PDB file of C-alpha atoms in Angstrom:
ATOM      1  CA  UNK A   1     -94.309  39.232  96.468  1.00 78.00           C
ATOM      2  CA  UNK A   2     -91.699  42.028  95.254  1.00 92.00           C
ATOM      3  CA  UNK A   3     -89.370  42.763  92.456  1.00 93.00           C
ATOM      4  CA  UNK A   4     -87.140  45.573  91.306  1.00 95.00           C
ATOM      5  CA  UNK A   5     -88.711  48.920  92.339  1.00 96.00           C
ATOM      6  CA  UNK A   6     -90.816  47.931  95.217  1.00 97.00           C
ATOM      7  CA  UNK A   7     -90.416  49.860  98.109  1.00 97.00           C
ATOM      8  CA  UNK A   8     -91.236  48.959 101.587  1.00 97.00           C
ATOM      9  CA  UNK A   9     -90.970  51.755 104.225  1.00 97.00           C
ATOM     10  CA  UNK A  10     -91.011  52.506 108.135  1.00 97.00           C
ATOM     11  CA  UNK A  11     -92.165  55.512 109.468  1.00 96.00           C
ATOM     12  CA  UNK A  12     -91.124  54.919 113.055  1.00 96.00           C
ATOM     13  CA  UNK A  13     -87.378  53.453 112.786  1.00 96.00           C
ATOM     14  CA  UNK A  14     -86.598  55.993 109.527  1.00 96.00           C
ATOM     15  CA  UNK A  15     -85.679  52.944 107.112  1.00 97.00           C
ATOM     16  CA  UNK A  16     -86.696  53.436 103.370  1.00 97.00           C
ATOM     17  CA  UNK A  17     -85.620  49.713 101.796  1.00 97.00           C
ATOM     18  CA  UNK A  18     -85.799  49.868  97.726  1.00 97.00           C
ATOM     19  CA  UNK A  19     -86.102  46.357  96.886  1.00 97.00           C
ATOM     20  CA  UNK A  20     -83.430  46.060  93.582  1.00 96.00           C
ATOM     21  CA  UNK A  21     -84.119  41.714  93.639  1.00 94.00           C
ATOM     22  CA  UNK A  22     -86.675  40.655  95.371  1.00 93.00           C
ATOM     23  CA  UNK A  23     -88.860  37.151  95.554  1.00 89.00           C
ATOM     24  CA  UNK A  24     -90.342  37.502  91.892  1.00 90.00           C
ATOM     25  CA  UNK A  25     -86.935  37.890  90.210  1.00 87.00           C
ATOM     26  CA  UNK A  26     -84.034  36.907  92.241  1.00 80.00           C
ATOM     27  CA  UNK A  27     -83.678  33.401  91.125  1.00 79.00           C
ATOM     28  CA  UNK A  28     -81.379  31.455  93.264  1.00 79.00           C
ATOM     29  CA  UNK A  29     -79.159  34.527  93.693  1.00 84.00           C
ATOM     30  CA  UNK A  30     -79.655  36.730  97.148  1.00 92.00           C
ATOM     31  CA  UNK A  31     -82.439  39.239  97.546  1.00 94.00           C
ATOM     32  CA  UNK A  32     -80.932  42.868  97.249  1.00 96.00           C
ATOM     33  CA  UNK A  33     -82.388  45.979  98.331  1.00 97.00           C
ATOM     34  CA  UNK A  34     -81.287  49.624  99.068  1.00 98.00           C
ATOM     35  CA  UNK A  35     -81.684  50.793 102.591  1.00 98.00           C
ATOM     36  CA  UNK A  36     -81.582  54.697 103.115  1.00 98.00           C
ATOM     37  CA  UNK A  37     -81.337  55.152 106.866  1.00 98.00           C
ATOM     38  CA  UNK A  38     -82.622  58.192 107.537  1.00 97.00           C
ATOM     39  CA  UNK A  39     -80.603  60.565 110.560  1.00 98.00           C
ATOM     40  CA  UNK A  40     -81.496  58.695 113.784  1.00 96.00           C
ATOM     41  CA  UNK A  41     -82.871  55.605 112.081  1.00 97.00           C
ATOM     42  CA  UNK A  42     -82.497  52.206 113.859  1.00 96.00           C
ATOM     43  CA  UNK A  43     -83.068  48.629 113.420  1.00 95.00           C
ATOM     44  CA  UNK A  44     -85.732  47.587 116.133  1.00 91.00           C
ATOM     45  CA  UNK A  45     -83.083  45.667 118.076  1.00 92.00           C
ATOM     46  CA  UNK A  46     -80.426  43.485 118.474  1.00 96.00           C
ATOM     47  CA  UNK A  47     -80.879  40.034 116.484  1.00 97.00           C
ATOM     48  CA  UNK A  48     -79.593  37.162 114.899  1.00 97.00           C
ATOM     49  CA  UNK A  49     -80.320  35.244 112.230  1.00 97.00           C
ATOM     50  CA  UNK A  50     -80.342  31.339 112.129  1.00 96.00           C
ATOM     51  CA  UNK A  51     -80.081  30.415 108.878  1.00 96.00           C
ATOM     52  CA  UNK A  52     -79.081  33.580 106.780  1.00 96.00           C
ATOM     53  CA  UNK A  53     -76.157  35.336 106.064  1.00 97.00           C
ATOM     54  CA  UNK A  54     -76.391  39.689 105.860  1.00 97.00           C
ATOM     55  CA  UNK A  55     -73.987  41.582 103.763  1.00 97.00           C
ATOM     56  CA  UNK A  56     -74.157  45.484 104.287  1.00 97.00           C
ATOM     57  CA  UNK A  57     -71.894  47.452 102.186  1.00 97.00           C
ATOM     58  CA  UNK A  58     -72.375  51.491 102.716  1.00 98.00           C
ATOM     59  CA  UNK A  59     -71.891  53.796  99.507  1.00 96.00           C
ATOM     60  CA  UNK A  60     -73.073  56.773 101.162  1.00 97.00           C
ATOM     61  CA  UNK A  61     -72.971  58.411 104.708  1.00 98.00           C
ATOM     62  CA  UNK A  62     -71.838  56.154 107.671  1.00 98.00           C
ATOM     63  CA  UNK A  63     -73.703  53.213 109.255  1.00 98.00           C
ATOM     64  CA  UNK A  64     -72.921  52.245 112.890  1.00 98.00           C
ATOM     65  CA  UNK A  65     -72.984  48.652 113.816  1.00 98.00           C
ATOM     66  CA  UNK A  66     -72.765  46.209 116.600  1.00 98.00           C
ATOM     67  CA  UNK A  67     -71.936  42.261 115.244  1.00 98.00           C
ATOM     68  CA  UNK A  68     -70.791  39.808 117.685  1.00 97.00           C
ATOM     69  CA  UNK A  69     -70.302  42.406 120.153  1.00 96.00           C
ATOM     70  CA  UNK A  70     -67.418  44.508 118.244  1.00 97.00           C
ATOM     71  CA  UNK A  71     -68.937  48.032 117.548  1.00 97.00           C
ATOM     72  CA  UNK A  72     -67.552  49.580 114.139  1.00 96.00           C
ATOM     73  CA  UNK A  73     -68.857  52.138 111.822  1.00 97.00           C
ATOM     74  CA  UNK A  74     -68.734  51.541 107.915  1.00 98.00           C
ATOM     75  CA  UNK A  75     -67.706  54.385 105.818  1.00 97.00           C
ATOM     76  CA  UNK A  76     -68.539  54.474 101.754  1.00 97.00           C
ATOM     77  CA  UNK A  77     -66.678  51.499 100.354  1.00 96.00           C
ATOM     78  CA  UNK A  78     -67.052  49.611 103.370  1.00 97.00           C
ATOM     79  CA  UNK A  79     -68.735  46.387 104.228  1.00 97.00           C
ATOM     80  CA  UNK A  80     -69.466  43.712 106.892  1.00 98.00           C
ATOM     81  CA  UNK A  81     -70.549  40.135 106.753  1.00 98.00           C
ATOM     82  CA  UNK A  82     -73.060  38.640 109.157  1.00 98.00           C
ATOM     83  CA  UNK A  83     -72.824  34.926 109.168  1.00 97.00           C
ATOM     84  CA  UNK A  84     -76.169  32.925 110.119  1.00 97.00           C
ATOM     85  CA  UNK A  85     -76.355  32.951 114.684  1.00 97.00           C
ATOM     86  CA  UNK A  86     -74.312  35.890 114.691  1.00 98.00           C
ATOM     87  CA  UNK A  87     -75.822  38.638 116.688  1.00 98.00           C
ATOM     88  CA  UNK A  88     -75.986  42.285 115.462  1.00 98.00           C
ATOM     89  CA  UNK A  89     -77.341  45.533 115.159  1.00 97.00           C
ATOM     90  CA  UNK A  90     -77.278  48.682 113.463  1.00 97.00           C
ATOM     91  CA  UNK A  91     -78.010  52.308 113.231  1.00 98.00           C
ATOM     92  CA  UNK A  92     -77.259  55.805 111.664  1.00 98.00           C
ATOM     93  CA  UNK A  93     -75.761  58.002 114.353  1.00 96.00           C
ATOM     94  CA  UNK A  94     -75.880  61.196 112.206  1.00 97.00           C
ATOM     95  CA  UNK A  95     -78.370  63.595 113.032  1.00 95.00           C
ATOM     96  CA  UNK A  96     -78.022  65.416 109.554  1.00 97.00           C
ATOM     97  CA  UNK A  97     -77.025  62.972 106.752  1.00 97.00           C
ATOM     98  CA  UNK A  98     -78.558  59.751 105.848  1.00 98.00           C
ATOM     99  CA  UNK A  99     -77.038  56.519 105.381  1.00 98.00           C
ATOM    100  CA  UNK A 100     -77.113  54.653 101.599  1.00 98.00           C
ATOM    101  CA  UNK A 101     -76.227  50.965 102.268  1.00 98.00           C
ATOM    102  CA  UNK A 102     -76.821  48.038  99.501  1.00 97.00           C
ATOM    103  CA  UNK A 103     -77.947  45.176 101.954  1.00 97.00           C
ATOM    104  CA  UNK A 104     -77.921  41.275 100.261  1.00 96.00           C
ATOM    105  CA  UNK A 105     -79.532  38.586 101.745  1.00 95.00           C
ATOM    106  CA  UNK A 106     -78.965  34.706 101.285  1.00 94.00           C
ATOM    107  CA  UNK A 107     -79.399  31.261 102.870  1.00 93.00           C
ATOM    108  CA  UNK A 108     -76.684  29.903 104.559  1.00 95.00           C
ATOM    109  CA  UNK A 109     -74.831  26.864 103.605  1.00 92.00           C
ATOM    110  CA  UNK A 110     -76.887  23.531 104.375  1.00 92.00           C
ATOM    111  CA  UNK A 111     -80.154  25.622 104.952  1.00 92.00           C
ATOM    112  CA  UNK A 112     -81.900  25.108 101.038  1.00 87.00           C
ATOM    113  CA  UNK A 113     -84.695  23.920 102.785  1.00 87.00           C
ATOM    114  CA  UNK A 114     -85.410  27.114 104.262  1.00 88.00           C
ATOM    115  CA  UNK A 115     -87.519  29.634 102.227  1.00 89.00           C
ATOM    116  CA  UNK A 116     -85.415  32.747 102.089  1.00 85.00           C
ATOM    117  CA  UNK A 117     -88.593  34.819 101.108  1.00 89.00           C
ATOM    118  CA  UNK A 118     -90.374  34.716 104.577  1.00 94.00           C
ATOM    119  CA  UNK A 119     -87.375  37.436 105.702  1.00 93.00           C
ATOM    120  CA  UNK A 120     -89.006  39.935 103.153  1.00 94.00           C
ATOM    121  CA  UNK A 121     -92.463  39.156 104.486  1.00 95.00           C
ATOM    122  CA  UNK A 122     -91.232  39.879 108.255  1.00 96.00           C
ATOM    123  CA  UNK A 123     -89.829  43.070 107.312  1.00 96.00           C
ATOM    124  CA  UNK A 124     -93.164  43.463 105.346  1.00 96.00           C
ATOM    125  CA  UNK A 125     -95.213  43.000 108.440  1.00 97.00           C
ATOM    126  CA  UNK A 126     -93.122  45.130 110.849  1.00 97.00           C
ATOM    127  CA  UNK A 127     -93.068  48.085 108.708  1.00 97.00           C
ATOM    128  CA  UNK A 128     -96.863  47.718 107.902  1.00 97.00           C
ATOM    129  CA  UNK A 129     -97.704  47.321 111.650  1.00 97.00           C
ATOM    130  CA  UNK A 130     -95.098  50.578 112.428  1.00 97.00           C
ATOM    131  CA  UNK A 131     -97.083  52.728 109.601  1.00 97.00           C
ATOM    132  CA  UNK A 132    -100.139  51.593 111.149  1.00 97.00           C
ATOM    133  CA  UNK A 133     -99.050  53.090 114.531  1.00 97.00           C
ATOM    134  CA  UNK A 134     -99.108  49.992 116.072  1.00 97.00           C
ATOM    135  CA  UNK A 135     -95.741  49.686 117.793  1.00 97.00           C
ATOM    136  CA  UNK A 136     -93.889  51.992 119.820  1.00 96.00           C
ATOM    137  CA  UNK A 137     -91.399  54.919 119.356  1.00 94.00           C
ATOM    138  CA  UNK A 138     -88.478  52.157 118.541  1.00 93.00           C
ATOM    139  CA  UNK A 139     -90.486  49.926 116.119  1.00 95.00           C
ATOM    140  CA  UNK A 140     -91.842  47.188 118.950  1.00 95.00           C
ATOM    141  CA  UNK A 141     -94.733  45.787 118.930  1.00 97.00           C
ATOM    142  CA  UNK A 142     -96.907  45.249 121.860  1.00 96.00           C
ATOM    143  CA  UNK A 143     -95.996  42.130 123.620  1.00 95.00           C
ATOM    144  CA  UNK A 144     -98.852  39.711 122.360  1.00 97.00           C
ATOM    145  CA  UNK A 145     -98.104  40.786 118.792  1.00 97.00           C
ATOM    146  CA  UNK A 146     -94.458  40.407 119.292  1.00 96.00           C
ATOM    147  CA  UNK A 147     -94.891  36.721 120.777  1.00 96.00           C
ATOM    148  CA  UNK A 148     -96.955  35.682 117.588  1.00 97.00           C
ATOM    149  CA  UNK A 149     -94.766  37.078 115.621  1.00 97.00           C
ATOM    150  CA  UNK A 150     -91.224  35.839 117.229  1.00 96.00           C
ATOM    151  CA  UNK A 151     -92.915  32.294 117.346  1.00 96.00           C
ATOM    152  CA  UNK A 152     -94.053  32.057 113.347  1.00 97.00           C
ATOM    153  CA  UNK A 153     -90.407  33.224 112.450  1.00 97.00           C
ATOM    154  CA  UNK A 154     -87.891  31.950 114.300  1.00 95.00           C
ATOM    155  CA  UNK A 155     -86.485  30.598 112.064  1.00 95.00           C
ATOM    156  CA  UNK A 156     -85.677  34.271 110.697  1.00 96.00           C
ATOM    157  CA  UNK A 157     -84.778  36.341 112.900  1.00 96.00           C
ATOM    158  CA  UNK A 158     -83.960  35.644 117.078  1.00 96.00           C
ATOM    159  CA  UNK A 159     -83.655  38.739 119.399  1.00 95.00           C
ATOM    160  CA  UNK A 160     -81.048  39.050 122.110  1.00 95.00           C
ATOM    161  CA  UNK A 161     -82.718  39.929 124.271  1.00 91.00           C
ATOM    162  CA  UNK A 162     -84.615  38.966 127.143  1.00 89.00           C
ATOM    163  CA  UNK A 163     -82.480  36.243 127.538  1.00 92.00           C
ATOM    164  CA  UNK A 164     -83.467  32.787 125.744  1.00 90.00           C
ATOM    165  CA  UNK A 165     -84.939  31.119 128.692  1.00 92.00           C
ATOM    166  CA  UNK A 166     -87.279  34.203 129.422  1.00 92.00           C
ATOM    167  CA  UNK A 167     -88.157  34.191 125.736  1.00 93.00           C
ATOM    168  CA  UNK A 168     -89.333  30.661 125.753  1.00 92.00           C
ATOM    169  CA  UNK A 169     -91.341  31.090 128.848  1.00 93.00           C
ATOM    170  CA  UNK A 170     -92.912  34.172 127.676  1.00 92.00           C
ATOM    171  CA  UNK A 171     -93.645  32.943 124.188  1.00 94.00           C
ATOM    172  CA  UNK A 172     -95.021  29.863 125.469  1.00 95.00           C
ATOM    173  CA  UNK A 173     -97.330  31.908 127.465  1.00 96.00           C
ATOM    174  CA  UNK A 174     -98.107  34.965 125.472  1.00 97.00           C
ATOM    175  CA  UNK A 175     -98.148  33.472 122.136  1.00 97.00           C
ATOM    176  CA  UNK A 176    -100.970  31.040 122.829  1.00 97.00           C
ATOM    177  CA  UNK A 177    -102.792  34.184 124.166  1.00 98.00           C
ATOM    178  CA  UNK A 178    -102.081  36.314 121.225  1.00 97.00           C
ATOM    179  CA  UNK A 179    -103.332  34.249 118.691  1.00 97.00           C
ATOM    180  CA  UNK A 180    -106.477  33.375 121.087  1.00 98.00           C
ATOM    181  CA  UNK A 181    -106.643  37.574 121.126  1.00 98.00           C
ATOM    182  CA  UNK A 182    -106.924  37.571 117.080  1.00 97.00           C
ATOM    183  CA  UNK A 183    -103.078  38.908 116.753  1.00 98.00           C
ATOM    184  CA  UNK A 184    -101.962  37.553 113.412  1.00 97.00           C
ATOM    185  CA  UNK A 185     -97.799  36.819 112.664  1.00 97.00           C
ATOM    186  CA  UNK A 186     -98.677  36.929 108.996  1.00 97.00           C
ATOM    187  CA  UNK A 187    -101.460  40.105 107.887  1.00 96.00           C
ATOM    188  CA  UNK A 188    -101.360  40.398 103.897  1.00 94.00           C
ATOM    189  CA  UNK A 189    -102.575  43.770 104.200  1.00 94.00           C
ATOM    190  CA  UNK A 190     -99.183  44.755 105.541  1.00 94.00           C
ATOM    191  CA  UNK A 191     -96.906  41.863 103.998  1.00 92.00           C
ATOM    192  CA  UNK A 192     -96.935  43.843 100.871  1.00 91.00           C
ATOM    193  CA  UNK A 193     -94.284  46.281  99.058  1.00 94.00           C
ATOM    194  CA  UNK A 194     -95.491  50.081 100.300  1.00 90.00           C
ATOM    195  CA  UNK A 195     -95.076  51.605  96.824  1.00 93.00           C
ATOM    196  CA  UNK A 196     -93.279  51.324  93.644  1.00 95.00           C
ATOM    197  CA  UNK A 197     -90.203  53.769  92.161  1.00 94.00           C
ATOM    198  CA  UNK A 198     -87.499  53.308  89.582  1.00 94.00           C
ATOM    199  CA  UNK A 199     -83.839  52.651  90.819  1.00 94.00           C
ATOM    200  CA  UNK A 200     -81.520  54.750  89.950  1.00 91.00           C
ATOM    201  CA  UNK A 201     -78.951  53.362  87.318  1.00 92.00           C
ATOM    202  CA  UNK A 202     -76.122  54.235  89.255  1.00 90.00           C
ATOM    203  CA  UNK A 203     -77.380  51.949  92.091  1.00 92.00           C
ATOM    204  CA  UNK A 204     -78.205  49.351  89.947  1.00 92.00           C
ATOM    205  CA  UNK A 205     -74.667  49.532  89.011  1.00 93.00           C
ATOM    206  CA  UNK A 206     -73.517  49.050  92.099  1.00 86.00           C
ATOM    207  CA  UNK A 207     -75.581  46.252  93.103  1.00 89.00           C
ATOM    208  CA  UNK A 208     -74.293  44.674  89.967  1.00 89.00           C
ATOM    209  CA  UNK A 209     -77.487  44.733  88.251  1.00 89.00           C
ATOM    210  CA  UNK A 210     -78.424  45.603  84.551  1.00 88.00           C
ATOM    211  CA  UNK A 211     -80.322  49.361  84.236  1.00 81.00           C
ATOM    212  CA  UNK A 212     -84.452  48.787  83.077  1.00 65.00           C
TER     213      UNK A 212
END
């Protein structure tokens, strides 16, 4: 679905991801991608992740963050761990500078039967149904497409909120209705890389990665 140089992009939530190992090359190593935040830019919401473990590490600007309700902010040099069921969120505060933050991703312990790829084809279809103007000013989807979505991959990503017994109630209702409605989880018109560029040696470097 991606390797080195794919980019995928959202318009709404200012995140530009460079994808520096993705599914076609990283082995059994973690997936790797650059994430400029542009000024203002903000994951969709606060989220967990049941069987993956998030490593940020910021070598440029400052990235605000919320993870198991401790807000910090990670200066160049700095990073954070996010174990697997550990709720967090992030966002770039600065209304001038961007934010350059290497971000791995990787199964957690116990979890190889989970396929770490379907992460990169979530963020694939949020960003393709963002750029399609299909969500609102903070990234969401409408509710039905939201419910088919949260149902296909929960086992990638959990919001916080509503609380879980709303959640259940609503996605056993809505879900149902979405999919009955035609609203997909899974479009491969979206779950695609946006374009293709040529990472920069020095961020290769960083990510620990071999220029070319």
């Amino acid at each position: 679905m991606s390797c080195c140089g794919d980019v995928y992009e959202n318009k709404v939530t200012g995140e530009f991801a460079v994808i520096l190992r993705g599914t076609e090359d990283r082995g059994r190593g973690p997936g790797i991608a650059h994430l400029t935040a542009r000024p203002g830019a903000a994951v969709v919401g606060e989220h967990f992740h049941p069987n993956m473990i998030e490593r940020f590490t910021v070598f440029s600007g400052r990235l605000d963050a919320r993870i198991a309700g401790k807000t910090l902010s990670l200066e160049p040099g700095q990073s954070a761990t996010v174990e697997a069921g550990v709720a967090h969120d992030w966002w770039n505060s600065s209304k001038t500078d961007e934010a350059h933050v290497l971000i791995e991703f990787d199964r957690a312990q116990g979890t190889d039967h989970i396929d770490p790829n379907r992460f990169e084809l979530l963020i694939g279809m949020l960003f393709g149904l963002a750029n399609a103007g299909k969500v609102d000013k903070k990234g969401r989807p409408s509710p039905l497409q939201a419910a088919v979505i949260a149902r296909e991959f929960a086992d990638v990503i959990v919001f916080t909120r509503p609380s879980p017994a709303i959640q259940k109630l609503a996605l056993g209702i809505l879900a149902p209705l979405g999919n009955l409605l035609g609203y997909r989880a899974i479009d491969p018109s979206y779950c695609k890389p946006h374009g293709h560029i040529t990472p920069a040696a020095e961020i290769l470097a960083l990510a620990g990665l071999p220029a070319g």
